[in-house]
Amino acid sequence: MPIPLLAVAGALVKIAHSAYTWTQKTPQGRATLAAANAAAAYQHAKKHPTDGSAQQHAFEAGKKLGEHVVNPATQSLYSHVRKDLNKP
């Protein structure tokens, strides 16, 4: 019985490591993590409107969301539109 549990535990560690690597190394992973953090920070700040650290966390999460989601999306849209405008 312990061997299957060890195999499951090993598989879970590999999956967790893979997910962590994905969120740290890929643009999609960083964007997903930034969006999740921003949503969590917003909910925390909403529940505790007088908590300064919650407000600061929401502000920092919003900056990360802009850095990893909004800016790349805006740049991609801009280059796409420019490419279309340059077509004859």
mmCIF file of C-alpha atoms in Angstrom:
data_model
loop_
_atom_site.group_PDB
_atom_site.id
_atom_site.type_symbol
_atom_site.label_atom_id
_atom_site.label_comp_id
_atom_site.label_asym_id
_atom_site.label_seq_id
_atom_site.Cartn_x
_atom_site.Cartn_y
_atom_site.Cartn_z
ATOM 1 C CA MET A 1 0.000 0.000 0.000
ATOM 2 C CA PRO A 2 2.774 2.560 0.721
ATOM 3 C CA ILE A 3 4.298 2.214 -2.760
ATOM 4 C CA PRO A 4 1.218 3.514 -4.628
ATOM 5 C CA LEU A 5 0.990 6.412 -2.184
ATOM 6 C CA LEU A 6 4.626 7.264 -2.825
ATOM 7 C CA ALA A 7 4.013 7.126 -6.572
ATOM 8 C CA VAL A 8 1.038 9.473 -6.220
ATOM 9 C CA ALA A 9 3.036 11.833 -4.002
ATOM 10 C CA GLY A 10 5.883 11.839 -6.533
ATOM 11 C CA ALA A 11 3.491 12.588 -9.378
ATOM 12 C CA LEU A 12 1.911 15.454 -7.409
ATOM 13 C CA VAL A 13 5.334 16.972 -6.742
ATOM 14 C CA LYS A 14 6.188 16.779 -10.462
ATOM 15 C CA ILE A 15 2.864 18.391 -11.421
ATOM 16 C CA ALA A 16 3.308 21.168 -8.844
ATOM 17 C CA HIS A 17 6.866 21.840 -10.030
ATOM 18 C CA SER A 18 5.742 21.925 -13.650
ATOM 19 C CA ALA A 19 2.927 24.371 -12.849
ATOM 20 C CA TYR A 20 5.289 26.577 -10.850
ATOM 21 C CA THR A 21 7.828 26.609 -13.678
ATOM 22 C CA TRP A 22 5.091 27.469 -16.176
ATOM 23 C CA THR A 23 3.891 30.444 -14.083
ATOM 24 C CA GLN A 24 7.430 31.760 -13.714
ATOM 25 C CA LYS A 25 8.884 31.169 -17.187
ATOM 26 C CA THR A 26 6.107 31.686 -19.733
ATOM 27 C CA PRO A 27 4.224 34.874 -20.611
ATOM 28 C CA GLN A 28 0.898 33.027 -20.364
ATOM 29 C CA GLY A 29 1.826 31.677 -16.947
ATOM 30 C CA ARG A 30 2.880 35.082 -15.630
ATOM 31 C CA ALA A 31 -0.327 36.615 -16.987
ATOM 32 C CA THR A 32 -2.454 33.896 -15.396
ATOM 33 C CA LEU A 33 -0.694 34.319 -12.058
ATOM 34 C CA ALA A 34 -1.002 38.103 -12.219
ATOM 35 C CA ALA A 35 -4.730 37.872 -12.944
ATOM 36 C CA ALA A 36 -5.295 35.412 -10.099
ATOM 37 C CA ASN A 37 -3.316 37.574 -7.673
ATOM 38 C CA ALA A 38 -5.182 40.704 -8.725
ATOM 39 C CA ALA A 39 -8.541 38.991 -8.228
ATOM 40 C CA ALA A 40 -7.533 37.717 -4.786
ATOM 41 C CA ALA A 41 -6.126 41.107 -3.768
ATOM 42 C CA TYR A 42 -9.279 42.879 -4.952
ATOM 43 C CA GLN A 43 -11.506 40.539 -2.950
ATOM 44 C CA HIS A 44 -9.333 40.979 0.148
ATOM 45 C CA ALA A 45 -9.333 44.770 -0.184
ATOM 46 C CA LYS A 46 -13.090 44.742 -0.720
ATOM 47 C CA LYS A 47 -13.663 42.721 2.479
ATOM 48 C CA HIS A 48 -11.271 44.904 4.509
ATOM 49 C CA PRO A 49 -11.588 48.475 3.189
ATOM 50 C CA THR A 50 -9.732 50.004 6.161
ATOM 51 C CA ASP A 51 -6.788 47.594 6.052
ATOM 52 C CA GLY A 52 -3.855 49.488 4.556
ATOM 53 C CA SER A 53 -1.874 46.366 3.729
ATOM 54 C CA ALA A 54 -4.834 44.927 1.807
ATOM 55 C CA GLN A 55 -5.082 48.140 -0.192
ATOM 56 C CA GLN A 56 -1.337 48.087 -0.884
ATOM 57 C CA HIS A 57 -1.523 44.443 -1.968
ATOM 58 C CA ALA A 58 -4.334 45.294 -4.388
ATOM 59 C CA PHE A 59 -2.301 48.199 -5.782
ATOM 60 C CA GLU A 60 0.794 46.024 -6.308
ATOM 61 C CA ALA A 61 -1.288 43.245 -7.872
ATOM 62 C CA GLY A 62 -2.833 45.767 -10.247
ATOM 63 C CA LYS A 63 0.637 46.903 -11.320
ATOM 64 C CA LYS A 64 1.667 43.291 -11.999
ATOM 65 C CA LEU A 65 -1.545 42.733 -13.950
ATOM 66 C CA GLY A 66 -0.708 45.708 -16.136
ATOM 67 C CA GLU A 67 2.863 44.556 -16.577
ATOM 68 C CA HIS A 68 2.070 40.964 -17.540
ATOM 69 C CA VAL A 69 -1.367 41.212 -19.171
ATOM 70 C CA VAL A 70 -2.358 44.693 -20.326
ATOM 71 C CA ASN A 71 0.972 45.894 -21.731
ATOM 72 C CA PRO A 72 1.682 42.755 -23.809
ATOM 73 C CA ALA A 73 -1.903 42.665 -25.074
ATOM 74 C CA THR A 74 -1.759 46.342 -26.013
ATOM 75 C CA GLN A 75 1.576 45.916 -27.788
ATOM 76 C CA SER A 76 0.270 42.903 -29.667
ATOM 77 C CA LEU A 77 -2.878 44.740 -30.735
ATOM 78 C CA TYR A 78 -0.849 47.781 -31.790
ATOM 79 C CA SER A 79 1.528 45.742 -33.952
ATOM 80 C CA HIS A 80 -1.392 43.810 -35.457
ATOM 81 C CA VAL A 81 -3.231 47.009 -36.402
ATOM 82 C CA ARG A 82 -0.064 48.584 -37.804
ATOM 83 C CA LYS A 83 0.570 45.511 -39.908
ATOM 84 C CA ASP A 84 -2.985 45.646 -41.254
ATOM 85 C CA LEU A 85 -2.745 49.359 -41.983
ATOM 86 C CA ASN A 86 0.473 48.841 -43.954
ATOM 87 C CA LYS A 87 -1.129 46.281 -46.250
ATOM 88 C CA PRO A 88 -1.964 47.639 -49.725
#
